[in-house]
PDB file of C-alpha atoms in Angstrom:
ATOM      1  CA  MET A 261      97.301  91.710  85.367  1.00 68.00           C
ATOM      2  CA  THR A 262      99.926  93.914  86.919  1.00 82.00           C
ATOM      3  CA  CYS A 263     101.496  96.467  84.524  1.00 93.00           C
ATOM      4  CA  TRP A 264     105.569  96.507  84.289  1.00 96.00           C
ATOM      5  CA  TYR A 265     105.787  99.882  86.077  1.00 97.00           C
ATOM      6  CA  GLU A 266     103.751  98.461  89.195  1.00 97.00           C
ATOM      7  CA  GLY A 267     105.728  95.121  89.225  1.00 97.00           C
ATOM      8  CA  PRO A 268     109.317  93.965  90.097  1.00 98.00           C
ATOM      9  CA  LEU A 269     111.983  96.195  88.770  1.00 98.00           C
ATOM     10  CA  ALA A 270     115.668  96.560  89.203  1.00 98.00           C
ATOM     11  CA  ALA A 271     117.865  99.471  88.721  1.00 98.00           C
ATOM     12  CA  PHE A 272     121.634  99.949  87.819  1.00 98.00           C
ATOM     13  CA  ASP A 273     124.017 103.018  88.059  1.00 98.00           C
ATOM     14  CA  THR A 274     127.683 103.690  87.965  1.00 98.00           C
ATOM     15  CA  GLU A 275     129.805 106.630  88.941  1.00 98.00           C
ATOM     16  CA  THR A 276     133.070 107.024  87.107  1.00 98.00           C
ATOM     17  CA  THR A 277     136.523 108.671  86.333  1.00 98.00           C
ATOM     18  CA  GLY A 278     134.840 110.597  83.424  1.00 97.00           C
ATOM     19  CA  VAL A 279     132.453 110.621  80.634  1.00 96.00           C
ATOM     20  CA  ASP A 280     134.422 108.543  77.697  1.00 96.00           C
ATOM     21  CA  VAL A 281     133.183 105.190  77.908  1.00 96.00           C
ATOM     22  CA  GLU A 282     136.135 103.909  75.963  1.00 96.00           C
ATOM     23  CA  THR A 283     138.622 104.962  78.298  1.00 96.00           C
ATOM     24  CA  ASP A 284     137.350 106.102  81.703  1.00 98.00           C
ATOM     25  CA  ARG A 285     136.787 103.515  84.479  1.00 98.00           C
ATOM     26  CA  ILE A 286     134.070 102.617  86.893  1.00 98.00           C
ATOM     27  CA  VAL A 287     134.694 103.439  90.484  1.00 98.00           C
ATOM     28  CA  SER A 288     131.389 102.502  92.083  1.00 98.00           C
ATOM     29  CA  ALA A 289     128.358 100.763  91.155  1.00 98.00           C
ATOM     30  CA  ALA A 290     125.018  99.898  92.759  1.00 98.00           C
ATOM     31  CA  LEU A 291     122.038  97.339  91.716  1.00 98.00           C
ATOM     32  CA  VAL A 292     118.924  98.066  93.159  1.00 98.00           C
ATOM     33  CA  VAL A 293     116.034  95.571  93.477  1.00 98.00           C
ATOM     34  CA  GLN A 294     112.363  96.359  94.480  1.00 98.00           C
ATOM     35  CA  ASP A 295     109.604  93.764  94.274  1.00 97.00           C
ATOM     36  CA  ALA A 296     106.653  96.194  94.002  1.00 96.00           C
ATOM     37  CA  PRO A 297     106.213  99.996  94.637  1.00 97.00           C
ATOM     38  CA  GLY A 298     106.525 101.325  98.097  1.00 95.00           C
ATOM     39  CA  THR A 299     108.522  98.232  99.219  1.00 96.00           C
ATOM     40  CA  ARG A 300     111.775  98.181 100.632  1.00 95.00           C
ATOM     41  CA  ALA A 301     114.655  97.933  98.095  1.00 96.00           C
ATOM     42  CA  ARG A 302     117.790  95.369  98.267  1.00 97.00           C
ATOM     43  CA  VAL A 303     120.582  97.283  97.487  1.00 98.00           C
ATOM     44  CA  THR A 304     123.955  95.799  96.476  1.00 98.00           C
ATOM     45  CA  ARG A 305     127.046  98.328  96.369  1.00 98.00           C
ATOM     46  CA  TRP A 306     130.531  98.019  94.701  1.00 98.00           C
ATOM     47  CA  LEU A 307     133.456 100.231  95.146  1.00 98.00           C
ATOM     48  CA  VAL A 308     136.483  99.862  93.028  1.00 98.00           C
ATOM     49  CA  ASN A 309     140.188 100.899  93.092  1.00 98.00           C
ATOM     50  CA  PRO A 310     140.357 101.651  89.118  1.00 97.00           C
ATOM     51  CA  GLY A 311     144.076 101.312  88.849  1.00 95.00           C
ATOM     52  CA  VAL A 312     144.201 104.657  87.278  1.00 96.00           C
ATOM     53  CA  PRO A 313     144.298 108.350  88.493  1.00 96.00           C
ATOM     54  CA  VAL A 314     140.949 109.759  89.547  1.00 97.00           C
ATOM     55  CA  PRO A 315     140.605 113.381  88.240  1.00 97.00           C
ATOM     56  CA  ALA A 316     139.828 116.173  90.791  1.00 97.00           C
ATOM     57  CA  ALA A 317     136.682 116.783  88.541  1.00 96.00           C
ATOM     58  CA  ALA A 318     135.339 113.362  88.953  1.00 97.00           C
ATOM     59  CA  THR A 319     135.746 113.701  92.402  1.00 97.00           C
ATOM     60  CA  GLU A 320     133.871 117.007  92.745  1.00 96.00           C
ATOM     61  CA  VAL A 321     130.990 114.993  91.269  1.00 95.00           C
ATOM     62  CA  HIS A 322     130.827 111.882  93.466  1.00 97.00           C
ATOM     63  CA  GLY A 323     133.032 112.907  96.221  1.00 96.00           C
ATOM     64  CA  LEU A 324     135.307 109.682  95.938  1.00 97.00           C
ATOM     65  CA  THR A 325     138.875 110.486  96.162  1.00 97.00           C
ATOM     66  CA  GLU A 326     141.601 108.545  94.610  1.00 96.00           C
ATOM     67  CA  ASP A 327     143.126 107.963  98.030  1.00 97.00           C
ATOM     68  CA  HIS A 328     139.899 106.630  99.527  1.00 97.00           C
ATOM     69  CA  LEU A 329     139.329 104.121  96.434  1.00 98.00           C
ATOM     70  CA  GLN A 330     142.977 102.960  96.831  1.00 97.00           C
ATOM     71  CA  ARG A 331     142.386 102.292 100.457  1.00 97.00           C
ATOM     72  CA  THR A 332     138.839 100.855 100.269  1.00 97.00           C
ATOM     73  CA  GLY A 333     138.001  99.938  96.805  1.00 98.00           C
ATOM     74  CA  ARG A 334     138.350  96.509  95.385  1.00 98.00           C
ATOM     75  CA  TRP A 335     140.346  95.301  92.230  1.00 97.00           C
ATOM     76  CA  PRO A 336     138.196  95.788  89.128  1.00 98.00           C
ATOM     77  CA  ALA A 337     138.378  92.308  87.724  1.00 98.00           C
ATOM     78  CA  PRO A 338     136.255  90.278  90.478  1.00 98.00           C
ATOM     79  CA  VAL A 339     133.993  93.431  90.891  1.00 98.00           C
ATOM     80  CA  MET A 340     133.048  93.575  86.955  1.00 98.00           C
ATOM     81  CA  TYR A 341     132.300  89.819  87.119  1.00 98.00           C
ATOM     82  CA  GLU A 342     130.210  90.313  90.155  1.00 98.00           C
ATOM     83  CA  VAL A 343     128.169  93.124  88.566  1.00 98.00           C
ATOM     84  CA  ALA A 344     127.672  91.326  85.304  1.00 98.00           C
ATOM     85  CA  GLN A 345     126.553  88.303  87.204  1.00 98.00           C
ATOM     86  CA  ALA A 346     123.874  90.339  89.017  1.00 98.00           C
ATOM     87  CA  LEU A 347     122.582  91.770  85.905  1.00 98.00           C
ATOM     88  CA  ALA A 348     122.454  88.251  84.516  1.00 98.00           C
ATOM     89  CA  GLU A 349     120.425  87.151  87.335  1.00 98.00           C
ATOM     90  CA  GLN A 350     117.795  89.834  86.786  1.00 98.00           C
ATOM     91  CA  ALA A 351     117.603  88.832  83.214  1.00 98.00           C
ATOM     92  CA  ALA A 352     117.300  85.201  84.100  1.00 97.00           C
ATOM     93  CA  VAL A 353     114.138  85.970  86.245  1.00 97.00           C
ATOM     94  CA  GLY A 354     112.500  88.504  83.664  1.00 97.00           C
ATOM     95  CA  ARG A 355     113.250  91.467  85.948  1.00 98.00           C
ATOM     96  CA  PRO A 356     113.590  94.596  83.782  1.00 98.00           C
ATOM     97  CA  VAL A 357     116.539  96.649  84.694  1.00 98.00           C
ATOM     98  CA  VAL A 358     116.108 100.697  84.837  1.00 98.00           C
ATOM     99  CA  VAL A 359     119.292 102.177  83.365  1.00 98.00           C
ATOM    100  CA  MET A 360     119.259 105.971  83.210  1.00 98.00           C
ATOM    101  CA  ASN A 361     120.968 107.101  80.100  1.00 98.00           C
ATOM    102  CA  ALA A 362     121.800 103.229  79.382  1.00 98.00           C
ATOM    103  CA  PRO A 363     124.463 103.547  76.460  1.00 98.00           C
ATOM    104  CA  PHE A 364     126.769 105.250  78.992  1.00 98.00           C
ATOM    105  CA  ASP A 365     126.874 102.750  81.867  1.00 98.00           C
ATOM    106  CA  LEU A 366     126.283  99.556  80.189  1.00 98.00           C
ATOM    107  CA  THR A 367     128.908 100.392  77.308  1.00 98.00           C
ATOM    108  CA  LEU A 368     131.511 101.337  80.422  1.00 98.00           C
ATOM    109  CA  LEU A 369     130.524  97.957  82.014  1.00 98.00           C
ATOM    110  CA  ASP A 370     131.326  96.220  78.601  1.00 98.00           C
ATOM    111  CA  ARG A 371     134.526  97.955  78.100  1.00 98.00           C
ATOM    112  CA  GLU A 372     135.618  97.187  81.791  1.00 98.00           C
ATOM    113  CA  LEU A 373     134.534  93.399  81.222  1.00 98.00           C
ATOM    114  CA  ARG A 374     136.826  93.481  78.020  1.00 97.00           C
ATOM    115  CA  ARG A 375     139.916  95.331  79.815  1.00 97.00           C
ATOM    116  CA  HIS A 376     139.852  93.097  82.746  1.00 97.00           C
ATOM    117  CA  ARG A 377     137.973  89.816  82.080  1.00 97.00           C
ATOM    118  CA  ALA A 378     138.715  89.177  78.590  1.00 96.00           C
ATOM    119  CA  SER A 379     134.829  89.152  78.142  1.00 96.00           C
ATOM    120  CA  SER A 380     131.796  91.401  77.020  1.00 97.00           C
ATOM    121  CA  LEU A 381     128.408  92.206  78.383  1.00 97.00           C
ATOM    122  CA  ALA A 382     126.931  90.443  75.105  1.00 96.00           C
ATOM    123  CA  ARG A 383     128.412  87.054  76.388  1.00 96.00           C
ATOM    124  CA  TRP A 384     126.324  87.335  79.689  1.00 97.00           C
ATOM    125  CA  PHE A 385     123.068  87.676  77.873  1.00 97.00           C
ATOM    126  CA  GLU A 386     123.773  85.306  74.958  1.00 94.00           C
ATOM    127  CA  ARG A 387     120.673  83.143  76.182  1.00 92.00           C
ATOM    128  CA  THR A 388     118.741  85.235  77.967  1.00 96.00           C
ATOM    129  CA  PRO A 389     118.610  89.085  77.122  1.00 96.00           C
ATOM    130  CA  LEU A 390     118.800  91.844  79.441  1.00 98.00           C
ATOM    131  CA  LEU A 391     115.459  94.112  79.699  1.00 98.00           C
ATOM    132  CA  VAL A 392     116.518  97.477  79.687  1.00 98.00           C
ATOM    133  CA  LEU A 393     114.180 100.574  80.721  1.00 98.00           C
ATOM    134  CA  ASP A 394     115.743 104.077  80.273  1.00 98.00           C
ATOM    135  CA  PRO A 395     113.809 106.990  81.792  1.00 98.00           C
ATOM    136  CA  ARG A 396     115.713 109.464  79.781  1.00 98.00           C
ATOM    137  CA  VAL A 397     114.553 107.551  76.539  1.00 98.00           C
ATOM    138  CA  LEU A 398     111.076 106.986  77.610  1.00 98.00           C
ATOM    139  CA  ASP A 399     110.470 110.595  78.961  1.00 98.00           C
ATOM    140  CA  LYS A 400     112.101 112.325  75.747  1.00 98.00           C
ATOM    141  CA  HIS A 401     109.768 109.858  73.468  1.00 98.00           C
ATOM    142  CA  LEU A 402     106.706 110.283  75.487  1.00 98.00           C
ATOM    143  CA  ASP A 403     106.681 114.112  76.324  1.00 98.00           C
ATOM    144  CA  ARG A 404     108.920 115.227  73.204  1.00 96.00           C
ATOM    145  CA  TYR A 405     107.856 118.755  73.062  1.00 95.00           C
ATOM    146  CA  ARG A 406     108.797 119.576  76.557  1.00 96.00           C
ATOM    147  CA  LYS A 407     111.465 122.068  76.532  1.00 95.00           C
ATOM    148  CA  GLY A 408     114.489 121.792  79.217  1.00 94.00           C
ATOM    149  CA  ARG A 409     116.979 119.431  80.271  1.00 95.00           C
ATOM    150  CA  ARG A 410     116.451 115.746  80.991  1.00 97.00           C
ATOM    151  CA  THR A 411     119.141 114.990  83.487  1.00 97.00           C
ATOM    152  CA  LEU A 412     118.240 112.434  86.457  1.00 97.00           C
ATOM    153  CA  THR A 413     117.811 115.391  88.576  1.00 97.00           C
ATOM    154  CA  ASP A 414     115.739 117.452  86.089  1.00 97.00           C
ATOM    155  CA  LEU A 415     113.335 114.189  85.454  1.00 98.00           C
ATOM    156  CA  CYS A 416     113.330 113.793  89.478  1.00 98.00           C
ATOM    157  CA  ALA A 417     111.981 117.545  89.728  1.00 97.00           C
ATOM    158  CA  HIS A 418     109.517 117.138  86.823  1.00 98.00           C
ATOM    159  CA  TYR A 419     108.124 113.550  88.174  1.00 98.00           C
ATOM    160  CA  GLU A 420     108.090 114.703  91.831  1.00 97.00           C
ATOM    161  CA  VAL A 421     110.668 112.008  92.854  1.00 98.00           C
ATOM    162  CA  GLU A 422     113.012 112.645  95.757  1.00 95.00           C
ATOM    163  CA  LEU A 423     116.544 112.520  95.006  1.00 93.00           C
ATOM    164  CA  GLU A 424     118.773 112.391  98.051  1.00 85.00           C
ATOM    165  CA  GLU A 425     122.530 112.193  97.581  1.00 84.00           C
ATOM    166  CA  ALA A 426     122.753 112.624  94.006  1.00 85.00           C
ATOM    167  CA  HIS A 427     125.879 111.027  92.491  1.00 89.00           C
ATOM    168  CA  ASP A 428     125.908 108.233  94.716  1.00 96.00           C
ATOM    169  CA  ALA A 429     125.319 105.194  92.564  1.00 97.00           C
ATOM    170  CA  ALA A 430     122.784 103.577  94.834  1.00 97.00           C
ATOM    171  CA  ALA A 431     120.872 106.706  95.436  1.00 97.00           C
ATOM    172  CA  ASP A 432     120.860 107.697  91.687  1.00 97.00           C
ATOM    173  CA  ALA A 433     119.625 104.196  90.826  1.00 98.00           C
ATOM    174  CA  VAL A 434     116.707 104.311  93.533  1.00 97.00           C
ATOM    175  CA  ALA A 435     115.818 107.642  91.878  1.00 97.00           C
ATOM    176  CA  ALA A 436     115.900 106.547  88.234  1.00 98.00           C
ATOM    177  CA  LEU A 437     113.631 103.611  89.424  1.00 98.00           C
ATOM    178  CA  GLU A 438     111.070 105.639  90.747  1.00 98.00           C
ATOM    179  CA  VAL A 439     111.125 107.918  88.027  1.00 98.00           C
ATOM    180  CA  THR A 440     110.493 105.146  85.524  1.00 98.00           C
ATOM    181  CA  ARG A 441     107.636 104.029  87.527  1.00 98.00           C
ATOM    182  CA  ALA A 442     106.209 107.756  87.485  1.00 98.00           C
ATOM    183  CA  VAL A 443     106.708 107.832  83.577  1.00 98.00           C
ATOM    184  CA  GLY A 444     104.801 104.488  83.579  1.00 98.00           C
ATOM    185  CA  ARG A 445     101.882 105.546  85.569  1.00 98.00           C
ATOM    186  CA  ARG A 446     101.681 109.297  83.627  1.00 98.00           C
ATOM    187  CA  PHE A 447     101.496 107.734  80.256  1.00 98.00           C
ATOM    188  CA  ALA A 448      99.894 104.712  81.249  1.00 97.00           C
ATOM    189  CA  SER A 449      97.645 104.758  78.297  1.00 96.00           C
ATOM    190  CA  ARG A 450     100.494 104.429  76.020  1.00 96.00           C
ATOM    191  CA  LEU A 451     102.491 102.052  77.945  1.00 96.00           C
ATOM    192  CA  GLU A 452     100.279  99.779  79.903  1.00 91.00           C
ATOM    193  CA  ARG A 453      99.789  97.204  77.166  1.00 94.00           C
ATOM    194  CA  LEU A 454     103.500  96.954  76.156  1.00 96.00           C
ATOM    195  CA  SER A 455     105.662  94.156  77.671  1.00 96.00           C
ATOM    196  CA  PRO A 456     109.093  95.118  78.905  1.00 97.00           C
ATOM    197  CA  SER A 457     110.463  93.074  76.089  1.00 97.00           C
ATOM    198  CA  GLU A 458     108.399  95.036  73.680  1.00 98.00           C
ATOM    199  CA  LEU A 459     109.610  98.358  75.237  1.00 98.00           C
ATOM    200  CA  HIS A 460     113.003  97.250  74.977  1.00 98.00           C
ATOM    201  CA  THR A 461     112.781  96.882  71.244  1.00 98.00           C
ATOM    202  CA  LEU A 462     110.858 100.213  70.909  1.00 98.00           C
ATOM    203  CA  GLN A 463     113.397 102.079  72.845  1.00 98.00           C
ATOM    204  CA  ALA A 464     116.143 101.174  70.582  1.00 98.00           C
ATOM    205  CA  VAL A 465     114.118 102.622  67.611  1.00 98.00           C
ATOM    206  CA  TRP A 466     113.090 105.753  69.767  1.00 98.00           C
ATOM    207  CA  HIS A 467     116.830 106.369  71.054  1.00 98.00           C
ATOM    208  CA  ALA A 468     118.052 106.202  67.523  1.00 98.00           C
ATOM    209  CA  ALA A 469     115.605 108.710  66.242  1.00 98.00           C
ATOM    210  CA  GLN A 470     116.300 111.011  69.248  1.00 97.00           C
ATOM    211  CA  ALA A 471     120.067 110.576  68.265  1.00 97.00           C
ATOM    212  CA  ARG A 472     119.466 111.653  64.757  1.00 96.00           C
ATOM    213  CA  GLY A 473     117.464 114.742  65.849  1.00 95.00           C
ATOM    214  CA  LEU A 474     120.265 115.709  68.021  1.00 94.00           C
ATOM    215  CA  GLN A 475     122.804 115.210  65.563  1.00 96.00           C
ATOM    216  CA  ALA A 476     120.939 117.365  62.948  1.00 96.00           C
ATOM    217  CA  TRP A 477     120.685 120.005  65.688  1.00 93.00           C
ATOM    218  CA  PHE A 478     124.557 119.899  66.273  1.00 94.00           C
ATOM    219  CA  GLN A 479     125.087 120.121  62.674  1.00 94.00           C
ATOM    220  CA  ARG A 480     122.862 123.393  62.278  1.00 95.00           C
ATOM    221  CA  THR A 481     124.510 124.976  64.990  1.00 95.00           C
ATOM    222  CA  GLY A 482     128.338 123.925  63.845  1.00 95.00           C
ATOM    223  CA  THR A 483     128.984 121.656  66.668  1.00 93.00           C
ATOM    224  CA  GLU A 484     131.228 118.756  65.811  1.00 89.00           C
ATOM    225  CA  GLU A 485     130.177 116.468  68.348  1.00 90.00           C
ATOM    226  CA  VAL A 486     128.986 112.927  67.222  1.00 91.00           C
ATOM    227  CA  VAL A 487     125.992 111.483  68.680  1.00 94.00           C
ATOM    228  CA  ASP A 488     125.913 107.582  68.759  1.00 95.00           C
ATOM    229  CA  PRO A 489     122.259 106.004  67.843  1.00 97.00           C
ATOM    230  CA  ALA A 490     122.991 102.692  69.429  1.00 97.00           C
ATOM    231  CA  TRP A 491     121.066 101.532  72.701  1.00 98.00           C
ATOM    232  CA  PRO A 492     121.538 100.162  75.168  1.00 98.00           C
ATOM    233  CA  LEU A 493     124.990  99.274  74.361  1.00 97.00           C
ATOM    234  CA  ARG A 494     127.320 101.073  71.860  1.00 96.00           C
ATOM    235  CA  PRO A 495     129.171  99.005  69.459  1.00 92.00           C
ATOM    236  CA  ASP A 496     132.977  98.293  69.516  1.00 83.00           C
ATOM    237  CA  LEU A 497     135.130 100.902  67.899  1.00 68.00           C
ATOM    238  CA  PRO A 498     136.613  99.795  64.717  1.00 57.00           C
ATOM    239  CA  ALA A 499     140.049  98.029  65.053  1.00 52.00           C
ATOM    240  CA  ALA A 500     142.885 100.107  64.195  1.00 40.00           C
ATOM    241  CA  ALA A 501     144.462  99.404  60.808  1.00 35.00           C
TER     242      ALA A 501
END
């Protein structure tokens, strides 16, 4: 029987106007589908005119200017529907979706669906759940004592995965998919008997533990940042009184 990391996988990534999942917007997204290791991936790309200013700092990261997005990007409402539908199609066929730092990208998508479609990401997966593989969570759990950062660039260097055009949604999705396969192979003795469904459940537990550890470190260092333990999707903010 083929292990999940040697079988069909998809990967999803976004580029955005910033790092606040509640207020920032998606400017580009990509879904990559690969039937088996080494085979050519099928790539779907979306470019979005977010309808809000694109900060220069964001453009420096992904290279997408406000002018370019206004001229060539599509309105968010149909794009968010298409993205959610594409992810739902992966869930329907049982294909796991790799999402690096899933609570960021998936929460942003959820907020965009609420903003532009009066919907939510959860509604798309009420019948068939999305199976998420997060290489950041997997690596941090399986190699927890390794020092250093664990950005996608760092993970690519550690697992010897080529990353071309970093911060392009499609390139990042392909790299995250390959890193996830590499993690599976390196830790095969601990992962090969787990199904993607079991791994999805375990990652929620592992991420929560990782968040608690990071929160404790912040408290010891006097940092006021709050770490959300939810995975792969952050809950709604409480409604204002």
